C-alpha cells in the first residue's frame, strides 16, 4: 500500500487546484476501486444532447471533497467543533458516496442488476475498503449511513443542501454549457452554520439558497430530464435487458467477462456478495460501448436495432404529456411496428413504451433547509423566502411520456 503522497493536488477546471488532505485520502483515490470512476460517465448518455458532457464520476467525487474542505473550514471558524477524526470521516464519506455507480451511472441498476441501488453498492465498496484499510473508514461509513451522532455531519454528505448537490449542479452546468444551472457554491458554504447539531443557513444567505433551488429545478427539466436523454437511457436499459433475455435462453453474445457474469446470472441484493462486487468493480462504460458495437450486427432484430439506435443516434420519438398516455395510442404505435417488422407484442414492447418523470426541486418531507433569523429563530426556506415560486418548487411535478419509432420504422 502506498503511503507517500506524491501527488498533492489535482487541477480542476471548476475550482482550480484541489488539495489532497491526508495520506488515507490519497491511498483511497489511488485504489483500483476508485480509479474505475475515471471510466464512469457522470451524466450517462447526456452527451448525445450536450456534446461537452463527457466528465466522469472521478471529477465529481474530487469536487465534492474540495467543497467539503471549504465547509469544514467555515464551520470551524464559526466555533463548531469538528474533530480531526470527524474531518477525515467526512472526506472519505463524500469521496466514496458515488463509488457504487455502474456504467453510464444509472442504466445498470434498472437493467441487469435487480433491486440493488447504487447507494447499496457504494456501501459495499466502503465496507470492502474499510477491511483493506484496517478499519479507517468506520466513522465514514456511519456518516454515509446517516447514523452519526452529529446530524450536521451526515447532512454535509447527504441532505437537500449537501456537497454532492452543490458540486454536480456547478459541474454539470459547466460541462453542458447550461449557464442557468450555475450556482455560487462558495457563497452557500460561507453562509452555513449549525444549530442544535443541525445544518442551517444564515439569513443573509437566503437568496443564494433560492438561486440554488431554482438552478436545480432548471437543470432537471433542461438537462437531467431532457426528453432526448430520457430516450437514450431507456434504450440502453432495454438493450441490456434484451441481451440478458437472450443469454438466459442460451444464446452466445460477445462481451467482456465482467459483463457476461451479469448477463448469465440473476443478480439482486440477496446474492450481491463480495465476489460479485469484485467483478462489478471491473465494469465500466468501455464494457458497455464495446458490447453495443459488437451487438449491432447480431441476428436478433431487437438487440441489433436497439444498439444501432444508440450508436448512430437514431433514437425513438418521444412525446411528453401532463396526463397519462392514452392506451389506444400506445396500441396503435405498437401494432404498426409489429406488422412492419413481423415482431411479437413482447418484442415490439422494446420500442414502444410509456413512463413517467418527476421533478421536485425542494422536498419538505425530507430534511428541511432551515434559515437562521437574526433573532435566533429557525424558519423553513419556503416560508422565509419572498419568492412565491419557491413554494411551487416544493410541489412534485409529474409528466408522462410515450416513446415510439419514427415514421420510417427505425
Short mmCIF file of C-alpha atoms in Angstrom, two decimals, residues 126-271:
data_model
loop_
_atom_site.label_atom_id
_atom_site.label_comp_id
_atom_site.label_asym_id
_atom_site.label_seq_id
_atom_site.Cartn_x
_atom_site.Cartn_y
_atom_site.Cartn_z
CA UNK A 126 -16.82 1.26 1.50
CA UNK A 127 -17.04 -1.84 3.70
CA UNK A 128 -14.55 -3.68 1.46
CA UNK A 129 -12.18 -0.70 1.57
CA UNK A 130 -12.62 -0.48 5.34
CA UNK A 131 -11.34 -4.05 5.62
CA UNK A 132 -8.46 -3.21 3.28
CA UNK A 133 -7.53 -0.07 5.24
CA UNK A 134 -7.75 -1.67 8.71
CA UNK A 135 -10.96 -0.03 9.89
CA UNK A 136 -10.02 3.51 8.85
CA UNK A 137 -13.43 4.07 7.23
CA UNK A 138 -15.63 3.03 10.18
CA UNK A 139 -16.65 6.60 11.03
CA UNK A 140 -17.05 7.49 7.34
CA UNK A 141 -19.49 4.59 6.94
CA UNK A 142 -21.55 5.82 9.93
CA UNK A 143 -21.75 9.27 8.35
CA UNK A 144 -22.62 7.80 4.94
CA UNK A 145 -25.45 5.79 6.53
CA UNK A 146 -26.72 9.00 8.22
CA UNK A 147 -26.29 7.44 11.67
CA UNK A 148 -23.50 9.53 13.19
CA UNK A 149 -24.29 11.29 16.48
CA UNK A 150 -23.77 14.78 14.99
CA UNK A 151 -26.55 15.12 12.38
CA UNK A 152 -24.93 18.11 10.66
CA UNK A 153 -22.01 15.91 9.59
CA UNK A 154 -24.46 13.47 7.97
CA UNK A 155 -26.22 16.43 6.31
CA UNK A 156 -22.98 17.69 4.74
CA UNK A 157 -22.79 14.36 2.87
CA UNK A 158 -26.49 13.76 2.19
CA UNK A 159 -29.26 16.36 2.51
CA UNK A 160 -31.07 18.91 0.38
CA UNK A 161 -28.09 21.24 0.62
CA UNK A 162 -25.14 18.84 0.61
CA UNK A 163 -21.74 19.00 -1.05
CA UNK A 164 -22.85 16.39 -3.62
CA UNK A 165 -25.65 18.58 -5.00
CA UNK A 166 -23.55 21.72 -4.90
CA UNK A 167 -20.82 20.12 -6.99
CA UNK A 168 -22.96 18.33 -9.56
CA UNK A 169 -25.03 21.44 -10.30
CA UNK A 170 -21.93 23.58 -10.76
CA UNK A 171 -20.01 20.91 -12.67
CA UNK A 172 -22.84 19.68 -14.91
CA UNK A 173 -23.85 23.22 -15.87
CA UNK A 174 -20.20 23.92 -16.78
CA UNK A 175 -19.78 20.83 -18.98
CA UNK A 176 -23.18 21.07 -20.65
CA UNK A 177 -22.89 24.83 -21.20
CA UNK A 178 -26.27 25.38 -19.49
CA UNK A 179 -25.36 28.56 -17.62
CA UNK A 180 -28.68 28.79 -15.76
CA UNK A 181 -27.64 25.81 -13.64
CA UNK A 182 -24.55 27.51 -12.28
CA UNK A 183 -24.61 28.24 -8.57
CA UNK A 184 -22.35 30.11 -6.17
CA UNK A 185 -21.28 27.14 -4.04
CA UNK A 186 -18.65 29.16 -2.18
CA UNK A 187 -21.25 31.73 -1.09
CA UNK A 188 -23.65 28.98 0.04
CA UNK A 189 -20.94 27.26 2.07
CA UNK A 190 -19.90 30.55 3.68
CA UNK A 191 -23.49 31.00 4.91
CA UNK A 192 -23.67 27.57 6.62
CA UNK A 193 -23.95 27.27 10.39
CA UNK A 194 -25.05 24.72 12.98
CA UNK A 195 -27.92 24.99 15.49
CA UNK A 196 -28.85 22.07 17.78
CA UNK A 197 -26.38 19.87 15.88
CA UNK A 198 -28.22 20.51 12.58
CA UNK A 199 -27.13 22.37 9.49
CA UNK A 200 -28.76 25.78 8.91
CA UNK A 201 -28.22 28.74 6.58
CA UNK A 202 -27.76 32.25 7.93
CA UNK A 203 -30.49 34.70 6.94
CA UNK A 204 -28.29 36.70 4.58
CA UNK A 205 -27.73 33.52 2.56
CA UNK A 206 -31.41 33.09 1.68
CA UNK A 207 -31.02 34.46 -1.85
CA UNK A 208 -28.19 32.03 -2.52
CA UNK A 209 -30.47 29.15 -1.41
CA UNK A 210 -33.26 30.45 -3.68
CA UNK A 211 -30.83 30.55 -6.61
CA UNK A 212 -29.64 27.03 -5.74
CA UNK A 213 -33.19 25.61 -5.74
CA UNK A 214 -34.13 27.44 -8.94
CA UNK A 215 -30.95 26.17 -10.62
CA UNK A 216 -31.75 22.63 -9.52
CA UNK A 217 -35.25 22.80 -10.98
CA UNK A 218 -33.92 24.23 -14.23
CA UNK A 219 -31.17 21.61 -14.57
CA UNK A 220 -33.65 18.78 -14.06
CA UNK A 221 -36.03 19.98 -16.77
CA UNK A 222 -33.36 21.19 -19.16
CA UNK A 223 -30.64 18.55 -18.65
CA UNK A 224 -31.30 15.53 -16.39
CA UNK A 225 -34.88 15.06 -17.63
CA UNK A 226 -34.27 16.27 -21.18
CA UNK A 227 -36.50 14.15 -23.38
CA UNK A 228 -33.69 13.03 -25.71
CA UNK A 229 -31.63 11.98 -22.71
CA UNK A 230 -34.60 10.00 -21.36
CA UNK A 231 -34.97 8.13 -24.67
CA UNK A 232 -31.25 7.34 -24.83
CA UNK A 233 -31.11 5.98 -21.28
CA UNK A 234 -34.28 3.93 -21.80
CA UNK A 235 -32.81 2.44 -24.98
CA UNK A 236 -29.64 1.47 -23.10
CA UNK A 237 -31.65 -0.11 -20.27
CA UNK A 238 -33.72 -2.05 -22.80
CA UNK A 239 -30.61 -3.13 -24.72
CA UNK A 240 -29.12 -4.67 -21.58
CA UNK A 241 -32.43 -6.32 -20.67
CA UNK A 242 -32.74 -7.83 -24.16
CA UNK A 243 -29.13 -9.05 -24.03
CA UNK A 244 -29.82 -10.71 -20.67
CA UNK A 245 -33.02 -12.26 -22.01
CA UNK A 246 -31.15 -13.81 -24.97
CA UNK A 247 -28.25 -15.09 -22.85
CA UNK A 248 -30.62 -16.71 -20.33
CA UNK A 249 -32.24 -18.51 -23.29
CA UNK A 250 -28.86 -19.97 -24.21
CA UNK A 251 -27.67 -17.57 -26.92
CA UNK A 252 -24.00 -16.55 -27.02
CA UNK A 253 -23.15 -12.83 -27.03
CA UNK A 254 -19.74 -11.23 -27.47
CA UNK A 255 -18.88 -9.19 -24.37
CA UNK A 256 -16.32 -8.79 -21.58
CA UNK A 257 -16.10 -11.47 -18.87
CA UNK A 258 -17.32 -8.97 -16.26
CA UNK A 259 -20.44 -8.09 -18.25
CA UNK A 260 -21.08 -11.77 -19.06
CA UNK A 261 -21.47 -12.63 -15.37
CA UNK A 262 -24.30 -10.09 -15.00
CA UNK A 263 -25.97 -11.35 -18.19
CA UNK A 264 -25.76 -15.03 -17.23
CA UNK A 265 -26.89 -14.71 -13.61
CA UNK A 266 -29.85 -13.13 -11.84
CA UNK A 267 -28.05 -10.68 -9.55
CA UNK A 268 -30.04 -8.98 -6.81
CA UNK A 269 -29.49 -7.57 -3.32
CA UNK A 270 -29.52 -11.02 -1.70
CA UNK A 271 -26.69 -12.56 -3.76
#
